[in-house]
Coordinates of C-alpha atoms in Angstrom, one line a residue:
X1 CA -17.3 3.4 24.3
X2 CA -17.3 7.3 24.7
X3 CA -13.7 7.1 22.9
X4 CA -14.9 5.5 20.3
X5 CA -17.9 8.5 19.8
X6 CA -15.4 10.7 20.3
X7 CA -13.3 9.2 17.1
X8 CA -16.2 9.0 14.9
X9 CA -17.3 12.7 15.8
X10 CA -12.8 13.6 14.9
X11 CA -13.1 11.8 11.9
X12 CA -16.4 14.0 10.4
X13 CA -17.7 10.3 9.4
X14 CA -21.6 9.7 9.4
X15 CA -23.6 6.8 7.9
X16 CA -24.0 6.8 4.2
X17 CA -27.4 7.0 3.1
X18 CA -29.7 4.2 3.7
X19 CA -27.1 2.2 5.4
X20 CA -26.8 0.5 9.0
X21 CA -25.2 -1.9 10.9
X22 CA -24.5 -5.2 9.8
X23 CA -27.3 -7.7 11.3
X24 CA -27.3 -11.5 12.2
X25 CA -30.6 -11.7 10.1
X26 CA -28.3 -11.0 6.9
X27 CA -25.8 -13.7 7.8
X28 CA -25.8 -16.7 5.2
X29 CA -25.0 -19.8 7.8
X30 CA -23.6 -23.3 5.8
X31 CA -22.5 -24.7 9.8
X32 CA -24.8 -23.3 12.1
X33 CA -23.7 -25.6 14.5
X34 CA -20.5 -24.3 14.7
X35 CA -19.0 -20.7 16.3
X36 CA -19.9 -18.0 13.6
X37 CA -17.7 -15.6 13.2
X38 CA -18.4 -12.0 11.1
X39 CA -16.1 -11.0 8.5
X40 CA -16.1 -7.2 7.1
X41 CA -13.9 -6.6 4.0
X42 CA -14.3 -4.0 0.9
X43 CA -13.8 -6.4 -2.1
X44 CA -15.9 -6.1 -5.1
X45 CA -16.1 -7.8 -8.2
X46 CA -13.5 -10.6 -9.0
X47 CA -12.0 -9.9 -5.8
X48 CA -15.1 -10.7 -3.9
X49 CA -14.9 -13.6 -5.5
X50 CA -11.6 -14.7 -4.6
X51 CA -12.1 -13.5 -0.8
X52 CA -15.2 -15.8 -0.9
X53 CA -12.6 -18.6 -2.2
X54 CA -10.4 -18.5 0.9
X55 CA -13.3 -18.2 3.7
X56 CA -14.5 -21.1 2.0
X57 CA -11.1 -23.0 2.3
X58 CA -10.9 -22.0 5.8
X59 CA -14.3 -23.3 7.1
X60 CA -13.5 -26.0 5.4
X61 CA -10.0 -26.5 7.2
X62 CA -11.4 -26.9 10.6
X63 CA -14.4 -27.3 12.5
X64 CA -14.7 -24.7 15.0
X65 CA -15.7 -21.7 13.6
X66 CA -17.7 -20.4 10.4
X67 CA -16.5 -17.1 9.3
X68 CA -19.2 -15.2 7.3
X69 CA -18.2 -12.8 4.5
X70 CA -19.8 -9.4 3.8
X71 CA -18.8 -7.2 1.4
X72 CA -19.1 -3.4 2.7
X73 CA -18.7 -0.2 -0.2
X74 CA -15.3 0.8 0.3
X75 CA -16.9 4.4 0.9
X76 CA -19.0 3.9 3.9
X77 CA -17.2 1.0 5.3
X78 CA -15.3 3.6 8.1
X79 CA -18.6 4.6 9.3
X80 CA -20.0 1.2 9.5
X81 CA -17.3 0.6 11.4
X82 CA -17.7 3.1 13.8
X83 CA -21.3 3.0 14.2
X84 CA -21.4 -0.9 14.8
X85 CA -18.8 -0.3 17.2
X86 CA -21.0 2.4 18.9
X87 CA -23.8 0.2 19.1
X88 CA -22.0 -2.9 20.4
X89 CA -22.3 -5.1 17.3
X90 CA -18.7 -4.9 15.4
X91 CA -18.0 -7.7 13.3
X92 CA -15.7 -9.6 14.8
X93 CA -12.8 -9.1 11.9
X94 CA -12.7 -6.5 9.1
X95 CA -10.3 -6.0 6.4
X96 CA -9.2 -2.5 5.7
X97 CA -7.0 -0.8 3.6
X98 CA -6.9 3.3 4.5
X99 CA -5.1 4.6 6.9
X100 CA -7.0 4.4 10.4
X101 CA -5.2 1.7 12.4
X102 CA -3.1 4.3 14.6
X103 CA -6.3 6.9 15.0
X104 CA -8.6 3.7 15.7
X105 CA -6.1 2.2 17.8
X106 CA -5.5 5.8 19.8
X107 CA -9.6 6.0 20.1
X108 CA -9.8 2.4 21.7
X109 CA -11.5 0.8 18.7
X110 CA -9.5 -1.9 18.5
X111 CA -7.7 -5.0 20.0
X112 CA -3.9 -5.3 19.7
X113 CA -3.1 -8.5 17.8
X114 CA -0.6 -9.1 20.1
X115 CA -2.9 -10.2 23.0
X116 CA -4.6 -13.0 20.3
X117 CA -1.3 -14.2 19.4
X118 CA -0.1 -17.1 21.7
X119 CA 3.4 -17.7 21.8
X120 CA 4.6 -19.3 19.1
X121 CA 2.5 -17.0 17.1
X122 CA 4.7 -14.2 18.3
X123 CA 7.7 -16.4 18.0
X124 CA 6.9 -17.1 14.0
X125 CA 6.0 -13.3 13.6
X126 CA 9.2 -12.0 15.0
X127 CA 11.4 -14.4 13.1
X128 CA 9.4 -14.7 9.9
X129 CA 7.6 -11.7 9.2
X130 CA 9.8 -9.3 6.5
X131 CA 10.5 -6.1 7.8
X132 CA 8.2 -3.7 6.7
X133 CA 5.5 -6.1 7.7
X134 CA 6.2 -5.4 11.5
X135 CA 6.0 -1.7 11.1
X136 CA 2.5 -1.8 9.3
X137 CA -0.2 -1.7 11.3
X138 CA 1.7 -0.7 14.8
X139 CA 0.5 2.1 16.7
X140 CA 3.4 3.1 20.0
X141 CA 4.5 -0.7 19.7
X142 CA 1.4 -2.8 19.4
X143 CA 0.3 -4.5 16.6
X144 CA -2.8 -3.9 15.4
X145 CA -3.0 -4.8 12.1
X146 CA -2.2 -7.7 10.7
X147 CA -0.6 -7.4 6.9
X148 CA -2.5 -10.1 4.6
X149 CA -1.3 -8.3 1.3
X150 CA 2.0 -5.9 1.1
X151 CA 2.1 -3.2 -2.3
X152 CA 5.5 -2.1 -3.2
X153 CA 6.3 -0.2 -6.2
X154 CA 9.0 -0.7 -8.6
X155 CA 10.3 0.1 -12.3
X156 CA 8.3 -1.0 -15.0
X157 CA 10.2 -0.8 -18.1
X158 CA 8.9 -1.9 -22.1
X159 CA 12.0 -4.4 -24.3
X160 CA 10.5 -2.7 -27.2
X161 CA 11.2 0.4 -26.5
X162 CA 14.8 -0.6 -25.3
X163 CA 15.7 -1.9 -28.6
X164 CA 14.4 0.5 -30.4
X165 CA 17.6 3.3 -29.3
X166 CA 19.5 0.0 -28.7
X167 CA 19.4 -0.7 -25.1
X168 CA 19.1 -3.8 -23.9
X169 CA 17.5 -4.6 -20.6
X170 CA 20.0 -6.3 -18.8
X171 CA 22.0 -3.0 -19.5
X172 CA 19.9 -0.9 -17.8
X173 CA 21.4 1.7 -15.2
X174 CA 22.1 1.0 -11.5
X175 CA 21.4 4.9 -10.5
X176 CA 18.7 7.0 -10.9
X177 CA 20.3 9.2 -12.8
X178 CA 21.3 6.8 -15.4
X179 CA 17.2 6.3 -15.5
X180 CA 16.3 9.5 -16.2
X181 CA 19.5 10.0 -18.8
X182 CA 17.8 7.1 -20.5
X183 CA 14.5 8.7 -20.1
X184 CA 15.5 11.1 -22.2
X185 CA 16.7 9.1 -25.3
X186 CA 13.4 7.5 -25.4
X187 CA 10.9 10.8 -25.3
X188 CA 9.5 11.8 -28.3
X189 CA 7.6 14.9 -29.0
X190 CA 5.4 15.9 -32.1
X191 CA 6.1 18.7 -34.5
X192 CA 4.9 21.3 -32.1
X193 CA 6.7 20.2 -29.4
X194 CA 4.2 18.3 -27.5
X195 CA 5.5 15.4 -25.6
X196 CA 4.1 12.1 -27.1
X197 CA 5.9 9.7 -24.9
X198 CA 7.1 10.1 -21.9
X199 CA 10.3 7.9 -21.7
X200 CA 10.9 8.3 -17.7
X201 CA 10.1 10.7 -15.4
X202 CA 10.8 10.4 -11.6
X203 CA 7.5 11.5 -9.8
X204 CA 5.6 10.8 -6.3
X205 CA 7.5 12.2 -3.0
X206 CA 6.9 9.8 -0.6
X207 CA 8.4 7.0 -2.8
X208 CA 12.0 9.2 -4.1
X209 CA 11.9 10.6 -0.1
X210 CA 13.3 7.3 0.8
X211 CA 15.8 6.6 -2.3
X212 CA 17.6 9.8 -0.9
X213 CA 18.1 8.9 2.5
X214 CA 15.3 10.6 3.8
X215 CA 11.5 9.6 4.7
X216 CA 9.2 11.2 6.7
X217 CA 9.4 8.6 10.2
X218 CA 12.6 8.2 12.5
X219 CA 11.8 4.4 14.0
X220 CA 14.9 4.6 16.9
X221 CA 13.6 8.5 18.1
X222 CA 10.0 7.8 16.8
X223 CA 10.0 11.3 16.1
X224 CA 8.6 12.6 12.1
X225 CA 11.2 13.6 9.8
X226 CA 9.4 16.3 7.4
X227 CA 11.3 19.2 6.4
X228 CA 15.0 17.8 6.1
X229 CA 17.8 17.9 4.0
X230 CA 17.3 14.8 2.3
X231 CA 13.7 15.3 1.6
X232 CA 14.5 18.2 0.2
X233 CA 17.0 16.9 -2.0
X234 CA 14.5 14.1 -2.9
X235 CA 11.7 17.0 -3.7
X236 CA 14.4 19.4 -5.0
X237 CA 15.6 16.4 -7.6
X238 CA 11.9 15.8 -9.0
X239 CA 11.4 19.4 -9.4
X240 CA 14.1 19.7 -11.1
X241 CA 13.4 16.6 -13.9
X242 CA 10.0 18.6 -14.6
X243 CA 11.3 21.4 -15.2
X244 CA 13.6 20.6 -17.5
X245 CA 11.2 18.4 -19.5
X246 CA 9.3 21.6 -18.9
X247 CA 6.2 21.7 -16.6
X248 CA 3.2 22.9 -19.2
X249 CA 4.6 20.0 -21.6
X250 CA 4.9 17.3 -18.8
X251 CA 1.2 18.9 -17.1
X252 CA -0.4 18.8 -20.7
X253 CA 0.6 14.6 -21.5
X254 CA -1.1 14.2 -18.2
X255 CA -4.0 15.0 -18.5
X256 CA -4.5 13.5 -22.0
X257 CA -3.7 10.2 -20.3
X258 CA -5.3 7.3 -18.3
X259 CA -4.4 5.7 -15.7
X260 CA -6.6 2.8 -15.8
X261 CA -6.5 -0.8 -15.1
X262 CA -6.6 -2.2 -18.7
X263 CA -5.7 -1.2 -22.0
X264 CA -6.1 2.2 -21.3
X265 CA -2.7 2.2 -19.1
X266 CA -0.2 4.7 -20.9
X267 CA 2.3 2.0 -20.4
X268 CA 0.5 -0.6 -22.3
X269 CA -1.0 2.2 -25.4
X270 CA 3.1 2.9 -25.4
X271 CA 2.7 6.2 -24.2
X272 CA 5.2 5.9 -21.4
X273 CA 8.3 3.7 -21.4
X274 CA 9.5 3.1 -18.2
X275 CA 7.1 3.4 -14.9
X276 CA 6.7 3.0 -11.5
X277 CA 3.7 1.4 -10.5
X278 CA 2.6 -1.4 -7.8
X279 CA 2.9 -5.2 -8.0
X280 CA -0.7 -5.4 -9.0
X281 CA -0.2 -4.6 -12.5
X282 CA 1.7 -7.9 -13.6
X283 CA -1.5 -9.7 -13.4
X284 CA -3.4 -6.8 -15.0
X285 CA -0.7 -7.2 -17.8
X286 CA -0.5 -11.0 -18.1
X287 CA -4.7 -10.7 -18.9
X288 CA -4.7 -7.2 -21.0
X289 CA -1.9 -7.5 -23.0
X290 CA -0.4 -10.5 -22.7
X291 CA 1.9 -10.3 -25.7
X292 CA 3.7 -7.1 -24.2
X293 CA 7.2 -7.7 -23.7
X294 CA 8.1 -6.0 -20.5
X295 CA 10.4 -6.3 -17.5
X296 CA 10.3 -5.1 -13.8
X297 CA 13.1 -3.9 -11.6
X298 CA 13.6 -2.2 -8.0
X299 CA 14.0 1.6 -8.7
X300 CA 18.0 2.5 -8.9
X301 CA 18.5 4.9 -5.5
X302 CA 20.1 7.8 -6.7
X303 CA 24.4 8.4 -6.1
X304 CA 24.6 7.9 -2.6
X305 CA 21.1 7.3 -1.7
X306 CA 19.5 3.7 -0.5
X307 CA 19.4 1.1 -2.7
X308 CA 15.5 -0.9 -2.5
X309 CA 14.2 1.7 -0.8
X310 CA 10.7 2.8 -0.9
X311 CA 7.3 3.2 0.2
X312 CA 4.8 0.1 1.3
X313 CA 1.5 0.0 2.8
X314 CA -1.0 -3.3 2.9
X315 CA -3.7 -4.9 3.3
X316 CA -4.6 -5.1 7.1
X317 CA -6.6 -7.4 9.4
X318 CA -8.0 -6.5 12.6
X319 CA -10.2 -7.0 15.3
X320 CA -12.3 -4.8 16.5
X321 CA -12.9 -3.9 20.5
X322 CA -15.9 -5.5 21.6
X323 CA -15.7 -8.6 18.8
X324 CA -17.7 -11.2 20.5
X325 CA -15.7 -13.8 18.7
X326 CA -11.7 -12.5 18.9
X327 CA -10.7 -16.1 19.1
X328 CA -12.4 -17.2 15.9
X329 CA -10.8 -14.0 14.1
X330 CA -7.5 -14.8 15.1
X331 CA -7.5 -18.3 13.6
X332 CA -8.7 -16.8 10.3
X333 CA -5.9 -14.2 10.3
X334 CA -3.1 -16.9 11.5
X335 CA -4.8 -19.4 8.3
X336 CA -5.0 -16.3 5.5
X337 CA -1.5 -14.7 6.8
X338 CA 0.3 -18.2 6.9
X339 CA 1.1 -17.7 10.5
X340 CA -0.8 -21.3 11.2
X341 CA 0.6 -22.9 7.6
X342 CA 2.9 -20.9 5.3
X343 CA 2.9 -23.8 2.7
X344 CA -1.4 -23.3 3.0
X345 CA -1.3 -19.6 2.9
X346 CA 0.8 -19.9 0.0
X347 CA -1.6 -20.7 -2.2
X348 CA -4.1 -18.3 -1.3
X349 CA -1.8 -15.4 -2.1
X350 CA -1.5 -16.8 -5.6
X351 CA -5.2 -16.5 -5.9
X352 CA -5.3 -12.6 -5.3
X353 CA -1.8 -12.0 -6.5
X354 CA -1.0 -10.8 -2.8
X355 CA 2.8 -10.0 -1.9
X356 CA 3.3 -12.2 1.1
X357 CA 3.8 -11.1 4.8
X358 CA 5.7 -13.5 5.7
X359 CA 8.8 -15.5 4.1
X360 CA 7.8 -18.9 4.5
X361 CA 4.9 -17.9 2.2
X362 CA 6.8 -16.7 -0.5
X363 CA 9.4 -19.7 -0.2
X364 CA 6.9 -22.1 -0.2
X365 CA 6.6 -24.1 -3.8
X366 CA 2.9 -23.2 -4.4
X367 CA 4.3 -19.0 -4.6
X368 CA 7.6 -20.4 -6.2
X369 CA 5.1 -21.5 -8.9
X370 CA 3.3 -18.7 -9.3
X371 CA 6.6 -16.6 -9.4
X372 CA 7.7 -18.6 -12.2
X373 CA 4.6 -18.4 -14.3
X374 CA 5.2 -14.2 -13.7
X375 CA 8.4 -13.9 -13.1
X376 CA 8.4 -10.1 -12.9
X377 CA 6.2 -10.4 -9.8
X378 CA 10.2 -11.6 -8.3
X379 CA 11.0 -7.8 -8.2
X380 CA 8.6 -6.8 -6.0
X381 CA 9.7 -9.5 -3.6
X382 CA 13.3 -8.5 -3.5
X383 CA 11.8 -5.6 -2.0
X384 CA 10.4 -7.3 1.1
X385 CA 13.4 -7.8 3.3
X386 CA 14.8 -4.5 2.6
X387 CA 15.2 -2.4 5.8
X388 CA 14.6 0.7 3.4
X389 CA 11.3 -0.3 2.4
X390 CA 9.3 2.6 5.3
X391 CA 5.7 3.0 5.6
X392 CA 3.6 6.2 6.9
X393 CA 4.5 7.3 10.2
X394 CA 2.5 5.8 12.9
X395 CA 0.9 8.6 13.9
X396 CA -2.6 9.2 15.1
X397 CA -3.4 11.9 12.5
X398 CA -2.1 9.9 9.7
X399 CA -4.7 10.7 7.1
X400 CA -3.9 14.5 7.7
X401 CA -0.2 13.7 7.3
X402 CA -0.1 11.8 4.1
X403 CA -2.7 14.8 2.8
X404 CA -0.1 17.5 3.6
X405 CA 2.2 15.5 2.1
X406 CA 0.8 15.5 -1.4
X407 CA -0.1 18.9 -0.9
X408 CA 3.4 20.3 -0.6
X409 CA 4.9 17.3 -3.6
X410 CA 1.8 18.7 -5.8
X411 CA 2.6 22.6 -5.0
X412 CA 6.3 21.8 -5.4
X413 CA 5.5 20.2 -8.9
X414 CA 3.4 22.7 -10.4
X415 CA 5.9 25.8 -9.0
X416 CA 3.5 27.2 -6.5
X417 CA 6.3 26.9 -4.3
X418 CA 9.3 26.2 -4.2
X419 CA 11.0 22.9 -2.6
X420 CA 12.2 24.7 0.3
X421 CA 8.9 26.3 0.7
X422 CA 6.7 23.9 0.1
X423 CA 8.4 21.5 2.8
X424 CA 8.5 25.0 5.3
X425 CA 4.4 24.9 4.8
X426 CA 4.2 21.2 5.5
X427 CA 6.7 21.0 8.8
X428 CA 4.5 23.9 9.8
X429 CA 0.4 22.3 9.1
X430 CA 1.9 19.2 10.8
X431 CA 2.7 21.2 13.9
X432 CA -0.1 23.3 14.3
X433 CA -2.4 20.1 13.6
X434 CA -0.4 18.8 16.5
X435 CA -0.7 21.8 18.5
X436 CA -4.1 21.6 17.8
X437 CA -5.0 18.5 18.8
X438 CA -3.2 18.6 22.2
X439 CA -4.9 21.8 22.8
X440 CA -8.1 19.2 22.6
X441 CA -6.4 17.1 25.3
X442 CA -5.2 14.8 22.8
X443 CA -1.6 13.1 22.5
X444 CA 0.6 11.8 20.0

């Protein structure tokens, strides 16, 4: 286990106060009888709730095994990790959302999914799974993650505000710059020039990187793709749009808004027209302001970029090294992902509102229902198969990454630097990181 002390010493994690490892003693047994197997996730609240729902449905679906839920605060649940692992008693799957699967993967801390899988597993993953779902979760070519839940982003836009300069929605444009031409038609300012909505404004790199051809991960040289001409048209572009909305005015709306769950949303107090925000929010819509008349679409690449491009990350699964029960795991990851049942599985993801990994879930009727009954959620599938749909690089200093990342978009955006400059500084942290690390007898 020294490589696993050696991660948790890298990642400057310690236990949160008052906390420790998860023990049997805690466990809440229905089937004792039967092989128990230790679930870690970070769901609160109405999520708990629905996680609770399918571990039910599970032990009910067979029985072998009796997973065991425990919620763990999203902010110690790394370090819990880790010091479990350290002391020989990981749970035997965990849930997890950040970005550690290619550092925990790198520091031995976990078990490639692809060793659990037997061969029709691999079979059904290979010709089922969309896309992006192989490329989350892999570190140099192993899978170990597990995508239960994939978030895309698209283009929220409101009818109302449409109508009101007499657009209708199935005349919206097919580029970006059409968008942000209509943008502008549907700002309004106040008498001292303040903005007061903001009808579009094209924001977060990573996201617009793509739509211009760029990205920040070459797949076929598995080589990172920082500081390149289409990222810097992508970066350049955004710049640009804030500018000439003008950066104080744009900076100013900011910070007088809320980017909260419910009615607080600027798209739901009409504050903002058009949006790009996750697939989450249709269900966050449908119960806080259901009378909103809204629509959803994939966001229009610019002139010669790629069309449903984007970024996607998920919801992982793994396993970690040392699970006394890797078997068991495995079975609940095949029944939640819909590897063992896609018409089962299907179900489940309409519970949490979950874009599927797989397409047999999505095609199957219980998630054409669900589609139906929120039929905007269909945007955010049409993103799914797209090959330009890229997620962050697969590196093992991926949380440094995507922080120099918004470093140089943020420094960019409020004219610290300029494009050029700000992508100079980050092609030149990510190689001294590197530099660094090796230096510490560390590889990529």
């Amino acid at each position: 286990m020294a490589l696993v002390v050696s991660g948790l010493v890298w990642l400057g994690m310690r236990a949160p106060s008052g906390s420790a490892p998860a023990s049997h003693a805690t466990d809440s047994r229905h089937a004792p009888a039967r092989v128990q197997v230790r679930f870690w996730h970070m769901w609160t609240a109405e999520w708990k709730v629905v996680v609770d729902r399918i571990v039910e449905r599970f032990n009910a679906s067979q029985s072998t095994y009796e997973v065991v839920a425990l919620s763990v605060p999203p902010e110690g649940a790394e370090s819990k990790l880790l010091l479990a692992a350290v002391g020989g008693d990981p749970p035997d799957v965990m849930a997890q959302w950040k970005n550690v699967i290619p550092t925990w993967a790198k520091n031995g801390l976990l078990t490639p999914l692809d060793d659990l899988m037997s061969r029709q597993d691999r079979e059904t993953f290979a010709r089922d799974a969309y896309p992006v779902v192989k490329r989350l979760g892999q570190y140099q070519g192993r899978l170990y993650g597990l995508a239960i839940g994939v978030n895309t982003w698209a283009c929220y836009y409101r009818v109302d505000h449409l109508r009101e300069i007499g657009v209708e929605p199935k005349a919206l444009p097919t580029s970006l710059e059409g968008l942000v031409e209509l943008g502008k038609r549907l700002n309004r300012f106040d008498e001292r020039g303040n903005l007061t909505r903001l009808g579009f404004l094209p924001q977060w790199f990573q996201t617009y990187s793509v739509l211009f051809g760029g990205g920040f991960y070459d797949e076929a040289k598995q080589q990172l793709t920082l500081d390149t001409p289409q990222n810097l048209r992508a970066l350049s572009y955004l710049f640009e749009q804030r500018r000439i909305l003008g950066n104080d005015r744009v900076t100013r709306f900011d910070s007088a808004q809320n980017a909260g769950f419910g009615l607080e949303w600027p798209f739901v107090t009409g504050s903002v027209s058009m949006t790009v925000d996750g697939q989450w929010r249709v269900e966050q819509l449908a119960k806080y302001a259901p009378t909103l008349e809204y629509g959803v679409v994939p966001v229009p690449p610019p002139l010669g970029g790629k069309a449903l491009g984007g970024f996607a990350n998920g919801n992982y699964m793994l396993v970690p090294h040392g699970a006394k029960h890797a078997a068991g795991a495995w079975e609940f990851i095949r029944f939640w992902s819909g590897l063992a049942d896609p018409q089962v599985a299907a179900e489940l993801y309409t519970w949490g509102g979950w874009l599927p990994a797989l397409r047999g879930v999505a095609s199957a009727p219980a998630f054409e229902s669900y589609l139906r009954h929120f039929p905007q959620f269909r945007s955010f599938v049409s993103l799914l198969p797209s090959e330009n749909q890229q997620t962050l690089p697969p590196v093992p200093f991926q949380t440094f990454l995507l922080d120099r990342i918004t470093a140089a978009d943020e420094a960019a955006m409020r004219g610290v630097l300029s494009p050029r400059e700000a992508l100079e500084r980050l092609e030149r942290e990510v190689s001294e990181e590197r530099a660094r690390q090796r230096s510490l007898g560390a590889d990529d």
